[in-house]
PDB file of C-alpha atoms and ligand atoms in Angstrom:
ATOM      1  CA  UNK A  19       0.381  -0.301   0.109  1.00 98.00           C
ATOM      2  CA  UNK A  20       0.588   3.686  -0.602  1.00 98.00           C
ATOM      3  CA  UNK A  21      -0.243   6.266   1.708  1.00 98.00           C
ATOM      4  CA  UNK A  22       0.498  10.316   0.772  1.00 98.00           C
ATOM      5  CA  UNK A  23       0.337  13.068   2.937  1.00 98.00           C
ATOM      6  CA  UNK A  24      -0.149  16.615   1.585  1.00 99.00           C
ATOM      7  CA  UNK A  25       0.417  19.301   4.531  1.00 98.00           C
ATOM      8  CA  UNK A  26       1.657  22.454   4.873  1.00 98.00           C
ATOM      9  CA  UNK A  27       3.550  21.037   7.794  1.00 98.00           C
ATOM     10  CA  UNK A  28       5.890  18.581   6.550  1.00 98.00           C
ATOM     11  CA  UNK A  29       8.703  17.611   9.690  1.00 97.00           C
ATOM     12  CA  UNK A  30       5.210  16.897  11.936  1.00 97.00           C
ATOM     13  CA  UNK A  31       5.277  13.228  10.693  1.00 97.00           C
ATOM     14  CA  UNK A  32       9.006  13.155  11.587  1.00 94.00           C
ATOM     15  CA  UNK A  33       9.101  10.862  14.402  1.00 94.00           C
ATOM     16  CA  UNK A  34       5.265   9.591  14.980  1.00 93.00           C
ATOM     17  CA  UNK A  35       5.401   7.428  11.568  1.00 96.00           C
ATOM     18  CA  UNK A  36       8.865   6.470  12.437  1.00 96.00           C
ATOM     19  CA  UNK A  37       8.636   3.466  15.545  1.00 96.00           C
ATOM     20  CA  UNK A  38       6.694   0.585  16.344  1.00 96.00           C
ATOM     21  CA  UNK A  39       5.363  -1.628  13.961  1.00 96.00           C
ATOM     22  CA  UNK A  40       5.398   1.714  11.356  1.00 97.00           C
ATOM     23  CA  UNK A  41       7.929   1.660  10.795  1.00 97.00           C
ATOM     24  CA  UNK A  42       8.493  -2.327  10.655  1.00 97.00           C
ATOM     25  CA  UNK A  43       5.851  -1.915   7.880  1.00 97.00           C
ATOM     26  CA  UNK A  44       7.488   0.744   6.421  1.00 97.00           C
ATOM     27  CA  UNK A  45      10.976  -1.042   6.446  1.00 97.00           C
ATOM     28  CA  UNK A  46       9.396  -4.122   5.583  1.00 97.00           C
ATOM     29  CA  UNK A  47       8.298  -2.437   2.302  1.00 98.00           C
ATOM     30  CA  UNK A  48       4.344  -3.292   3.673  1.00 98.00           C
ATOM     31  CA  UNK A  49       3.464   0.104   3.303  1.00 98.00           C
ATOM     32  CA  UNK A  50       4.978   3.020   1.657  1.00 98.00           C
ATOM     33  CA  UNK A  51       4.965   7.113   3.327  1.00 98.00           C
ATOM     34  CA  UNK A  52       5.824  10.122   1.443  1.00 98.00           C
ATOM     35  CA  UNK A  53       4.833  13.269   2.825  1.00 98.00           C
ATOM     36  CA  UNK A  54       4.219  16.394  -0.244  1.00 98.00           C
ATOM     37  CA  UNK A  55       4.897  19.938   1.500  1.00 98.00           C
ATOM     38  CA  UNK A  56       1.881  21.827  -0.438  1.00 98.00           C
ATOM     39  CA  UNK A  57       3.866  25.445  -0.297  1.00 98.00           C
ATOM     40  CA  UNK A  58       6.257  23.042  -2.607  1.00 98.00           C
ATOM     41  CA  UNK A  59       3.504  23.714  -4.931  1.00 98.00           C
ATOM     42  CA  UNK A  60       2.598  27.415  -4.808  1.00 98.00           C
ATOM     43  CA  UNK A  61       3.893  29.545  -7.769  1.00 96.00           C
ATOM     44  CA  UNK A  62       4.543  33.132  -5.597  1.00 97.00           C
ATOM     45  CA  UNK A  63       7.725  33.904  -3.753  1.00 98.00           C
ATOM     46  CA  UNK A  64       5.814  34.103  -0.333  1.00 98.00           C
ATOM     47  CA  UNK A  65       4.876  31.212  -1.495  1.00 98.00           C
ATOM     48  CA  UNK A  66       1.088  31.391  -0.022  1.00 98.00           C
ATOM     49  CA  UNK A  67      -0.986  28.499   0.676  1.00 98.00           C
ATOM     50  CA  UNK A  68      -3.983  30.248   2.009  1.00 98.00           C
ATOM     51  CA  UNK A  69      -6.383  33.570   1.645  1.00 98.00           C
ATOM     52  CA  UNK A  70      -9.152  35.250   2.665  1.00 98.00           C
ATOM     53  CA  UNK A  71     -12.623  33.591   3.127  1.00 97.00           C
ATOM     54  CA  UNK A  72     -15.556  34.759   0.312  1.00 97.00           C
ATOM     55  CA  UNK A  73     -18.104  36.481   1.939  1.00 97.00           C
ATOM     56  CA  UNK A  74     -16.108  37.469   5.693  1.00 96.00           C
ATOM     57  CA  UNK A  75     -15.759  36.505   8.578  1.00 94.00           C
ATOM     58  CA  UNK A  76     -12.953  34.744  10.609  1.00 91.00           C
ATOM     59  CA  UNK A  77      -9.171  33.342  10.437  1.00 96.00           C
ATOM     60  CA  UNK A  78      -7.700  32.270   6.422  1.00 98.00           C
ATOM     61  CA  UNK A  79      -8.954  29.014   4.367  1.00 98.00           C
ATOM     62  CA  UNK A  80      -7.186  26.396   2.053  1.00 98.00           C
ATOM     63  CA  UNK A  81      -6.824  27.881  -1.260  1.00 98.00           C
ATOM     64  CA  UNK A  82      -7.703  25.335  -3.695  1.00 98.00           C
ATOM     65  CA  UNK A  83      -4.644  25.318  -6.606  1.00 98.00           C
ATOM     66  CA  UNK A  84      -1.924  24.213  -4.481  1.00 98.00           C
ATOM     67  CA  UNK A  85      -4.031  21.112  -3.014  1.00 98.00           C
ATOM     68  CA  UNK A  86      -4.999  20.231  -6.348  1.00 98.00           C
ATOM     69  CA  UNK A  87      -1.442  20.648  -8.100  1.00 98.00           C
ATOM     70  CA  UNK A  88      -0.012  18.384  -5.816  1.00 98.00           C
ATOM     71  CA  UNK A  89      -3.178  15.429  -5.911  1.00 98.00           C
ATOM     72  CA  UNK A  90      -2.529  15.877  -9.123  1.00 98.00           C
ATOM     73  CA  UNK A  91       1.166  15.316  -9.519  1.00 98.00           C
ATOM     74  CA  UNK A  92       0.523  11.828  -7.583  1.00 98.00           C
ATOM     75  CA  UNK A  93      -1.404  10.244 -10.825  1.00 97.00           C
ATOM     76  CA  UNK A  94      -4.172   9.745  -8.884  1.00 97.00           C
ATOM     77  CA  UNK A  95      -6.739   7.254 -10.782  1.00 97.00           C
ATOM     78  CA  UNK A  96      -9.812  10.636 -11.610  1.00 97.00           C
ATOM     79  CA  UNK A  97     -12.579  10.635  -8.776  1.00 97.00           C
ATOM     80  CA  UNK A  98     -15.553   8.115 -10.007  1.00 96.00           C
ATOM     81  CA  UNK A  99     -12.670   5.753 -11.184  1.00 97.00           C
ATOM     82  CA  UNK A 100     -11.180   5.432  -7.500  1.00 98.00           C
ATOM     83  CA  UNK A 101     -12.693   2.251  -6.746  1.00 96.00           C
ATOM     84  CA  UNK A 102     -12.754   0.410  -9.211  1.00 97.00           C
ATOM     85  CA  UNK A 103      -8.707   1.119  -8.973  1.00 97.00           C
ATOM     86  CA  UNK A 104      -8.742   0.222  -5.542  1.00 98.00           C
ATOM     87  CA  UNK A 105      -7.360   3.740  -3.988  1.00 98.00           C
ATOM     88  CA  UNK A 106      -9.066   7.169  -2.506  1.00 98.00           C
ATOM     89  CA  UNK A 107      -8.281  10.497  -1.327  1.00 98.00           C
ATOM     90  CA  UNK A 108      -9.331  11.106   1.748  1.00 98.00           C
ATOM     91  CA  UNK A 109      -9.810  14.707   3.417  1.00 98.00           C
ATOM     92  CA  UNK A 110      -9.961  15.518   6.626  1.00 98.00           C
ATOM     93  CA  UNK A 111     -12.010  17.497   9.026  1.00 98.00           C
ATOM     94  CA  UNK A 112     -13.671  17.543  11.877  1.00 98.00           C
ATOM     95  CA  UNK A 113     -17.027  17.035   9.951  1.00 98.00           C
ATOM     96  CA  UNK A 114     -16.294  14.111   8.003  1.00 98.00           C
ATOM     97  CA  UNK A 115     -17.408  10.737   8.844  1.00 98.00           C
ATOM     98  CA  UNK A 116     -16.554   9.879  11.684  1.00 98.00           C
ATOM     99  CA  UNK A 117     -13.223   6.966  12.057  1.00 98.00           C
ATOM    100  CA  UNK A 118     -13.771   3.980  13.451  1.00 96.00           C
ATOM    101  CA  UNK A 119     -11.998   0.276  12.912  1.00 95.00           C
ATOM    102  CA  UNK A 120     -14.097  -0.672  10.654  1.00 95.00           C
ATOM    103  CA  UNK A 121     -13.191   2.382   8.100  1.00 98.00           C
ATOM    104  CA  UNK A 122      -9.637   1.589   9.103  1.00 98.00           C
ATOM    105  CA  UNK A 123     -10.136  -1.911   7.481  1.00 96.00           C
ATOM    106  CA  UNK A 124     -11.638  -0.057   5.056  1.00 97.00           C
ATOM    107  CA  UNK A 125      -8.439   1.683   4.278  1.00 98.00           C
ATOM    108  CA  UNK A 126      -6.652  -1.370   4.218  1.00 97.00           C
ATOM    109  CA  UNK A 127      -7.999  -2.754   1.988  1.00 97.00           C
ATOM    110  CA  UNK A 128      -7.318   0.042  -1.031  1.00 98.00           C
ATOM    111  CA  UNK A 129      -3.925  -0.307  -2.619  1.00 98.00           C
ATOM    112  CA  UNK A 130      -3.346   3.922  -2.341  1.00 98.00           C
ATOM    113  CA  UNK A 131      -4.362   6.071   0.041  1.00 98.00           C
ATOM    114  CA  UNK A 132      -3.925  10.649  -0.356  1.00 98.00           C
ATOM    115  CA  UNK A 133      -4.444  11.771   3.049  1.00 99.00           C
ATOM    116  CA  UNK A 134      -5.383  15.491   2.548  1.00 99.00           C
ATOM    117  CA  UNK A 135      -4.286  18.475   5.915  1.00 99.00           C
ATOM    118  CA  UNK A 136      -6.209  21.286   6.814  1.00 98.00           C
ATOM    119  CA  UNK A 137      -5.075  24.089   8.934  1.00 98.00           C
ATOM    120  CA  UNK A 138      -6.823  27.620  10.000  1.00 98.00           C
ATOM    121  CA  UNK A 139     -10.286  27.558   9.515  1.00 97.00           C
ATOM    122  CA  UNK A 140     -10.381  24.388   6.908  1.00 97.00           C
ATOM    123  CA  UNK A 141     -10.005  24.048   3.730  1.00 98.00           C
ATOM    124  CA  UNK A 142     -11.732  25.168   0.002  1.00 98.00           C
ATOM    125  CA  UNK A 143     -15.072  23.662   0.170  1.00 98.00           C
ATOM    126  CA  UNK A 144     -13.957  22.475  -3.847  1.00 98.00           C
ATOM    127  CA  UNK A 145     -11.497  20.107  -2.233  1.00 98.00           C
ATOM    128  CA  UNK A 146     -13.825  17.793  -1.045  1.00 98.00           C
ATOM    129  CA  UNK A 147     -16.606  18.553  -3.397  1.00 98.00           C
ATOM    130  CA  UNK A 148     -13.979  18.097  -6.585  1.00 98.00           C
ATOM    131  CA  UNK A 149     -10.961  16.141  -6.145  1.00 98.00           C
ATOM    132  CA  UNK A 150     -11.528  14.373  -2.833  1.00 98.00           C
ATOM    133  CA  UNK A 151     -13.544  11.730  -2.180  1.00 98.00           C
ATOM    134  CA  UNK A 152     -14.422  11.206   1.227  1.00 98.00           C
ATOM    135  CA  UNK A 153     -13.980  13.470   4.370  1.00 98.00           C
ATOM    136  CA  UNK A 154     -13.161  11.932   7.197  1.00 98.00           C
ATOM    137  CA  UNK A 155     -12.903  13.158  11.244  1.00 98.00           C
ATOM    138  CA  UNK A 156     -10.691  11.465  14.267  1.00 98.00           C
ATOM    139  CA  UNK A 157     -13.205  12.622  16.480  1.00 98.00           C
ATOM    140  CA  UNK A 158     -15.970  15.006  17.588  1.00 98.00           C
ATOM    141  CA  UNK A 159     -14.215  18.564  18.612  1.00 98.00           C
ATOM    142  CA  UNK A 160     -12.306  20.655  16.227  1.00 98.00           C
ATOM    143  CA  UNK A 161      -8.403  19.935  15.918  1.00 98.00           C
ATOM    144  CA  UNK A 162      -6.117  22.482  14.741  1.00 98.00           C
ATOM    145  CA  UNK A 163      -4.922  20.315  11.789  1.00 98.00           C
ATOM    146  CA  UNK A 164      -5.303  17.556   9.725  1.00 98.00           C
ATOM    147  CA  UNK A 165      -1.682  16.170  10.325  1.00 98.00           C
ATOM    148  CA  UNK A 166      -2.190  14.591  13.688  1.00 98.00           C
ATOM    149  CA  UNK A 167      -5.788  13.248  12.748  1.00 98.00           C
ATOM    150  CA  UNK A 168      -3.438  11.537   9.078  1.00 98.00           C
ATOM    151  CA  UNK A 169      -0.783  10.166  11.814  1.00 98.00           C
ATOM    152  CA  UNK A 170      -3.913   8.778  13.910  1.00 98.00           C
ATOM    153  CA  UNK A 171      -5.612   6.712  10.308  1.00 98.00           C
ATOM    154  CA  UNK A 172      -1.846   5.585   9.041  1.00 98.00           C
ATOM    155  CA  UNK A 173      -0.650   3.945  12.379  1.00 98.00           C
ATOM    156  CA  UNK A 174      -4.805   2.581  12.566  1.00 98.00           C
ATOM    157  CA  UNK A 175      -4.467   0.919   8.781  1.00 98.00           C
ATOM    158  CA  UNK A 176      -1.377   0.057   8.682  1.00 97.00           C
ATOM    159  CA  UNK A 177      -0.966  -1.986  11.894  1.00 96.00           C
ATOM    160  CA  UNK A 178      -4.268  -4.246   9.834  1.00 96.00           C
ATOM    161  CA  UNK A 179      -2.735  -4.936   6.284  1.00 96.00           C
ATOM    162  CA  UNK A 180      -1.584  -8.707   6.385  1.00 95.00           C
ATOM    163  CA  UNK A 181       1.892  -9.072   7.784  1.00 95.00           C
ATOM    164  CA  UNK A 182       2.146  -5.834   9.745  1.00 96.00           C
ATOM    165  CA  UNK A 183       1.729  -7.415  13.378  1.00 93.00           C
ATOM    166  CA  UNK A 184       4.271 -10.534  14.459  1.00 78.00           C
ATOM    167  CA  UNK A 185       0.784 -12.224  15.617  1.00 70.00           C
ATOM    168  CA  UNK A 186      -1.776 -11.996  13.109  1.00 64.00           C
ATOM    169  CA  UNK A 187      -4.645 -12.920  16.440  1.00 60.00           C
ATOM    170  CA  UNK A 188      -4.141 -10.228  18.234  1.00 68.00           C
ATOM    171  CA  UNK A 189      -6.067  -7.985  15.417  1.00 69.00           C
ATOM    172  CA  UNK A 190      -9.499 -10.034  16.153  1.00 67.00           C
ATOM    173  CA  UNK A 191      -9.211  -9.451  19.905  1.00 68.00           C
ATOM    174  CA  UNK A 192      -8.641  -6.304  19.551  1.00 79.00           C
ATOM    175  CA  UNK A 193     -10.931  -3.871  20.904  1.00 80.00           C
ATOM    176  CA  UNK A 194     -13.977  -3.086  18.608  1.00 80.00           C
ATOM    177  CA  UNK A 195     -13.026  -6.914  15.687  1.00 76.00           C
ATOM    178  CA  UNK A 196     -16.081  -8.368  14.822  1.00 57.00           C
ATOM    179  CA  UNK A 197     -15.587 -11.597  13.180  1.00 58.00           C
ATOM    180  CA  UNK A 198     -17.510 -14.502  12.384  1.00 48.00           C
ATOM    181  CA  UNK A 199     -15.728 -16.692  15.560  1.00 40.00           C
ATOM    182  CA  UNK A 200     -17.993 -14.708  18.078  1.00 38.00           C
ATOM    183  CA  UNK A 201     -21.498 -14.533  15.869  1.00 39.00           C
ATOM    184  CA  UNK A 202     -20.234 -11.313  15.432  1.00 42.00           C
ATOM    185  CA  UNK A 203     -20.987  -9.554  11.103  1.00 43.00           C
ATOM    186  CA  UNK A 204     -17.656 -10.656   9.739  1.00 38.00           C
ATOM    187  CA  UNK A 205     -18.498  -7.650   6.915  1.00 36.00           C
ATOM    188  CA  UNK A 206     -19.336  -4.901   9.762  1.00 40.00           C
ATOM    189  CA  UNK A 207     -16.591  -3.583  12.360  1.00 41.00           C
ATOM    190  CA  UNK A 208     -13.378  -4.676  13.210  1.00 42.00           C
ATOM    191  CA  UNK A 209     -10.370  -6.132  10.496  1.00 40.00           C
ATOM    192  CA  UNK A 210     -10.388  -8.633   7.197  1.00 47.00           C
ATOM    193  CA  UNK A 211     -12.956 -12.252   7.574  1.00 42.00           C
ATOM    194  CA  UNK A 212     -10.481 -14.221   7.706  1.00 38.00           C
ATOM    195  CA  UNK A 213     -10.870 -17.221  10.595  1.00 36.00           C
ATOM    196  CA  UNK A 214      -9.517 -17.234  13.989  1.00 37.00           C
ATOM    197  CA  UNK A 215      -6.684 -19.442  15.099  1.00 34.00           C
ATOM    198  CA  UNK A 216      -6.965 -23.132  17.965  1.00 32.00           C
ATOM    199  CA  UNK A 217      -4.460 -21.062  19.728  1.00 33.00           C
ATOM    200  CA  UNK A 218      -6.700 -17.347  19.941  1.00 36.00           C
ATOM    201  CA  UNK A 219      -7.752 -16.919  23.708  1.00 37.00           C
ATOM    202  CA  UNK A 220     -10.504 -15.641  22.460  1.00 44.00           C
ATOM    203  CA  UNK A 221     -11.656 -13.239  20.119  1.00 55.00           C
ATOM    204  CA  UNK A 222     -13.794  -8.994  21.028  1.00 75.00           C
ATOM    205  CA  UNK A 223     -16.635  -9.750  19.477  1.00 84.00           C
ATOM    206  CA  UNK A 224     -17.403  -6.458  18.848  1.00 90.00           C
ATOM    207  CA  UNK A 225     -16.819  -5.875  22.600  1.00 94.00           C
ATOM    208  CA  UNK A 226     -13.613  -3.977  24.688  1.00 95.00           C
ATOM    209  CA  UNK A 227     -10.867  -5.814  24.540  1.00 94.00           C
ATOM    210  CA  UNK A 228     -10.459  -8.166  27.786  1.00 95.00           C
ATOM    211  CA  UNK A 229      -8.110  -6.916  30.530  1.00 96.00           C
ATOM    212  CA  UNK A 230      -3.959  -7.828  30.157  1.00 96.00           C
ATOM    213  CA  UNK A 231      -1.969  -8.742  32.942  1.00 97.00           C
ATOM    214  CA  UNK A 232       2.180  -9.198  32.695  1.00 97.00           C
ATOM    215  CA  UNK A 233       4.866 -10.268  35.122  1.00 96.00           C
ATOM    216  CA  UNK A 234       5.248  -9.575  38.828  1.00 97.00           C
ATOM    217  CA  UNK A 235       1.693 -12.131  39.748  1.00 97.00           C
ATOM    218  CA  UNK A 236       2.063  -9.620  42.563  1.00 97.00           C
ATOM    219  CA  UNK A 237       3.006  -6.009  41.967  1.00 97.00           C
ATOM    220  CA  UNK A 238       2.837  -4.137  45.651  1.00 98.00           C
ATOM    221  CA  UNK A 239       0.302  -6.562  46.807  1.00 98.00           C
ATOM    222  CA  UNK A 240      -2.187  -5.391  43.279  1.00 98.00           C
ATOM    223  CA  UNK A 241      -2.319  -9.574  42.428  1.00 98.00           C
ATOM    224  CA  UNK A 242      -3.578 -10.420  38.914  1.00 97.00           C
ATOM    225  CA  UNK A 243      -6.794 -12.316  39.171  1.00 98.00           C
ATOM    226  CA  UNK A 244      -6.292 -16.332  40.301  1.00 97.00           C
ATOM    227  CA  UNK A 245      -7.442 -17.535  36.944  1.00 97.00           C
ATOM    228  CA  UNK A 246      -4.831 -16.574  34.818  1.00 98.00           C
ATOM    229  CA  UNK A 247      -2.269 -18.146  36.620  1.00 96.00           C
ATOM    230  CA  UNK A 248      -3.363 -21.186  36.906  1.00 92.00           C
ATOM    231  CA  UNK A 249      -3.720 -22.697  34.018  1.00 92.00           C
ATOM    232  CA  UNK A 250      -7.337 -23.857  32.670  1.00 97.00           C
ATOM    233  CA  UNK A 251      -7.602 -22.649  29.158  1.00 97.00           C
ATOM    234  CA  UNK A 252     -11.804 -23.509  29.225  1.00 96.00           C
ATOM    235  CA  UNK A 253     -11.626 -20.980  32.090  1.00 97.00           C
ATOM    236  CA  UNK A 254      -9.464 -18.208  31.111  1.00 97.00           C
ATOM    237  CA  UNK A 255     -11.757 -17.862  28.008  1.00 95.00           C
ATOM    238  CA  UNK A 256     -14.475 -17.432  30.054  1.00 95.00           C
ATOM    239  CA  UNK A 257     -12.790 -14.986  32.314  1.00 96.00           C
ATOM    240  CA  UNK A 258     -12.236 -12.803  29.551  1.00 96.00           C
ATOM    241  CA  UNK A 259     -14.759 -12.704  27.436  1.00 95.00           C
ATOM    242  CA  UNK A 260     -16.676 -11.982  31.092  1.00 95.00           C
ATOM    243  CA  UNK A 261     -14.207  -8.525  31.757  1.00 96.00           C
ATOM    244  CA  UNK A 262     -14.555  -7.529  27.976  1.00 96.00           C
ATOM    245  CA  UNK A 263     -18.880  -7.819  28.769  1.00 96.00           C
ATOM    246  CA  UNK A 264     -18.420  -5.743  32.195  1.00 95.00           C
ATOM    247  CA  UNK A 265     -15.855  -3.177  30.795  1.00 95.00           C
ATOM    248  CA  UNK A 266     -17.603  -2.824  27.499  1.00 96.00           C
ATOM    249  CA  UNK A 267     -21.230  -2.351  29.417  1.00 95.00           C
ATOM    250  CA  UNK A 268     -19.480  -0.140  31.572  1.00 94.00           C
ATOM    251  CA  UNK A 269     -17.642   2.406  29.015  1.00 96.00           C
ATOM    252  CA  UNK A 270     -19.244   1.166  25.630  1.00 96.00           C
ATOM    253  CA  UNK A 271     -22.334   0.504  26.584  1.00 95.00           C
ATOM    254  CA  UNK A 272     -23.588   1.611  22.940  1.00 95.00           C
ATOM    255  CA  UNK A 273     -21.391  -0.879  22.048  1.00 94.00           C
ATOM    256  CA  UNK A 274     -23.650  -4.426  23.328  1.00 95.00           C
ATOM    257  CA  UNK A 275     -26.896  -3.121  21.407  1.00 92.00           C
ATOM    258  CA  UNK A 276     -24.101  -4.907  17.836  1.00 89.00           C
ATOM    259  CA  UNK A 277     -23.156  -7.658  19.839  1.00 93.00           C
ATOM    260  CA  UNK A 278     -24.421 -10.281  19.438  1.00 92.00           C
ATOM    261  CA  UNK A 279     -24.631 -12.552  22.765  1.00 94.00           C
ATOM    262  CA  UNK A 280     -24.861 -15.176  23.738  1.00 94.00           C
ATOM    263  CA  UNK A 281     -27.518 -17.142  26.595  1.00 95.00           C
ATOM    264  CA  UNK A 282     -25.036 -17.183  28.747  1.00 93.00           C
ATOM    265  CA  UNK A 283     -23.102 -13.393  28.267  1.00 95.00           C
ATOM    266  CA  UNK A 284     -26.919 -11.923  28.630  1.00 95.00           C
ATOM    267  CA  UNK A 285     -26.932 -13.285  31.303  1.00 95.00           C
ATOM    268  CA  UNK A 286     -24.142 -11.761  33.255  1.00 92.00           C
ATOM    269  CA  UNK A 287     -24.915  -8.955  31.369  1.00 94.00           C
ATOM    270  CA  UNK A 288     -28.010  -8.067  33.149  1.00 94.00           C
ATOM    271  CA  UNK A 289     -26.583  -9.038  36.741  1.00 92.00           C
ATOM    272  CA  UNK A 290     -24.081  -6.424  35.187  1.00 89.00           C
ATOM    273  CA  UNK A 291     -26.869  -4.031  34.350  1.00 89.00           C
ATOM    274  CA  UNK A 292     -28.959  -4.811  38.026  1.00 91.00           C
ATOM    275  CA  UNK A 293     -25.305  -3.946  40.389  1.00 87.00           C
ATOM    276  CA  UNK A 294     -24.865  -0.361  38.194  1.00 78.00           C
ATOM    277  CA  UNK A 295     -28.889   0.946  38.677  1.00 72.00           C
TER     278      UNK A 295
HETATM  279  N1  SAM B 304     -13.709  25.635  10.846  1.00 91.62           N
HETATM  280  C1  SAM B 304     -13.066  23.947  10.927  1.00 91.62           C
HETATM  281  C2  SAM B 304     -14.562  23.560  11.541  1.00 91.62           C
HETATM  282  O1  SAM B 304     -15.398  24.163  13.233  1.00 91.62           O
HETATM  283  O2  SAM B 304     -15.244  21.993  11.377  1.00 91.62           O
HETATM  284  C3  SAM B 304     -11.779  23.552  11.717  1.00 91.62           C
HETATM  285  C4  SAM B 304     -11.434  24.234  10.718  1.00 91.62           C
HETATM  286  S1  SAM B 304      -9.222  23.593  11.622  1.00 91.62           S
HETATM  287  C5  SAM B 304      -8.650  24.439  12.889  1.00 91.62           C
HETATM  288  C6  SAM B 304      -8.828  22.956  10.516  1.00 91.62           C
HETATM  289  C7  SAM B 304      -7.909  21.476  10.080  1.00 91.62           C
HETATM  290  O3  SAM B 304      -8.224  20.556  10.898  1.00 91.62           O
HETATM  291  C8  SAM B 304      -9.472  21.359   9.763  1.00 91.62           C
HETATM  292  O4  SAM B 304      -9.129  21.094   8.143  1.00 91.62           O
HETATM  293  C9  SAM B 304      -8.924  19.737   8.904  1.00 91.62           C
HETATM  294  O5  SAM B 304      -8.421  19.361   8.717  1.00 91.62           O
HETATM  295  C10 SAM B 304      -8.451  19.355  10.812  1.00 91.62           C
HETATM  296  N2  SAM B 304      -8.916  19.056  11.361  1.00 91.62           N
HETATM  297  C11 SAM B 304     -10.016  19.570  12.967  1.00 91.62           C
HETATM  298  N3  SAM B 304     -10.285  18.504  13.543  1.00 91.62           N
HETATM  299  C12 SAM B 304     -10.708  17.425  13.035  1.00 91.62           C
HETATM  300  C13 SAM B 304     -11.087  16.126  13.232  1.00 91.62           C
HETATM  301  N4  SAM B 304     -11.691  16.195  14.203  1.00 91.62           N
HETATM  302  N5  SAM B 304     -11.030  15.587  11.799  1.00 91.62           N
HETATM  303  C14 SAM B 304      -9.865  15.922  11.355  1.00 91.62           C
HETATM  304  N6  SAM B 304      -9.362  16.529  10.980  1.00 91.62           N
HETATM  305  C15 SAM B 304      -9.803  17.925  11.602  1.00 91.62           C
END
């Protein structure tokens, strides 16, 4: 996969994309990331990328010309052929579709993604209407620029590319994944609909992830749950499912509507809800 990032702050990406899984995926040739300085596509001596808004009002707006020219220089398919070419041009915008694991999974299937980072009061609307084929928001808050959002998308998407993680089963047990093994809808939330490995201890099934512990088993008197150290894999699996349901019910009850629960899960949930009330 190739990801191109269009920004007025290319140095911003020194660091966030140079560590851990992203660095390894880049070095291993799974993902190629190129940063494009929008100012290189200006024609005046001040390298102007912004201008005042028509109609008046606060702040400055990123001009369309450098953004169109930059994206056009990347040999991206025309807007109406992007789906067939497995390409997408994304405008980062607080007004966009909210980014989630399902969208990350959808993007991870593409061959090429261009991420356009806005700044100031935003980007000339013609970029969203005629150049980008989707607008994505990383959450219901306003950031100063699209760069953090672009880094978030690159991270979430790259780790879903087959081979990016050492252990392929780990995406399947993470929060929000709902593969087929636990009654989740493989076409819905989460990563690719592949079979869960037989040695996988659990799949999240669209729930939040279960709690993780490592050594020491007793840290300042705070003990790891006994069930995790006794080596009974069936009990561990049941405990993890129960803990994931509990955590989801407390922190993200909205997710429970989309999870297929067994009769045992439902009984457990009723007990948790009763305590909550
Ligand atoms: N005037 C805009 C509004 O109210 O929606 C906010 C502009 S914001 C200060 C500047 C740029 O930051 C945007 O053009 C966008 O690229 C980026 N941005 C801000 N919030 C974002 C979010 N939640 N998700 C993705 N990008 C965001």
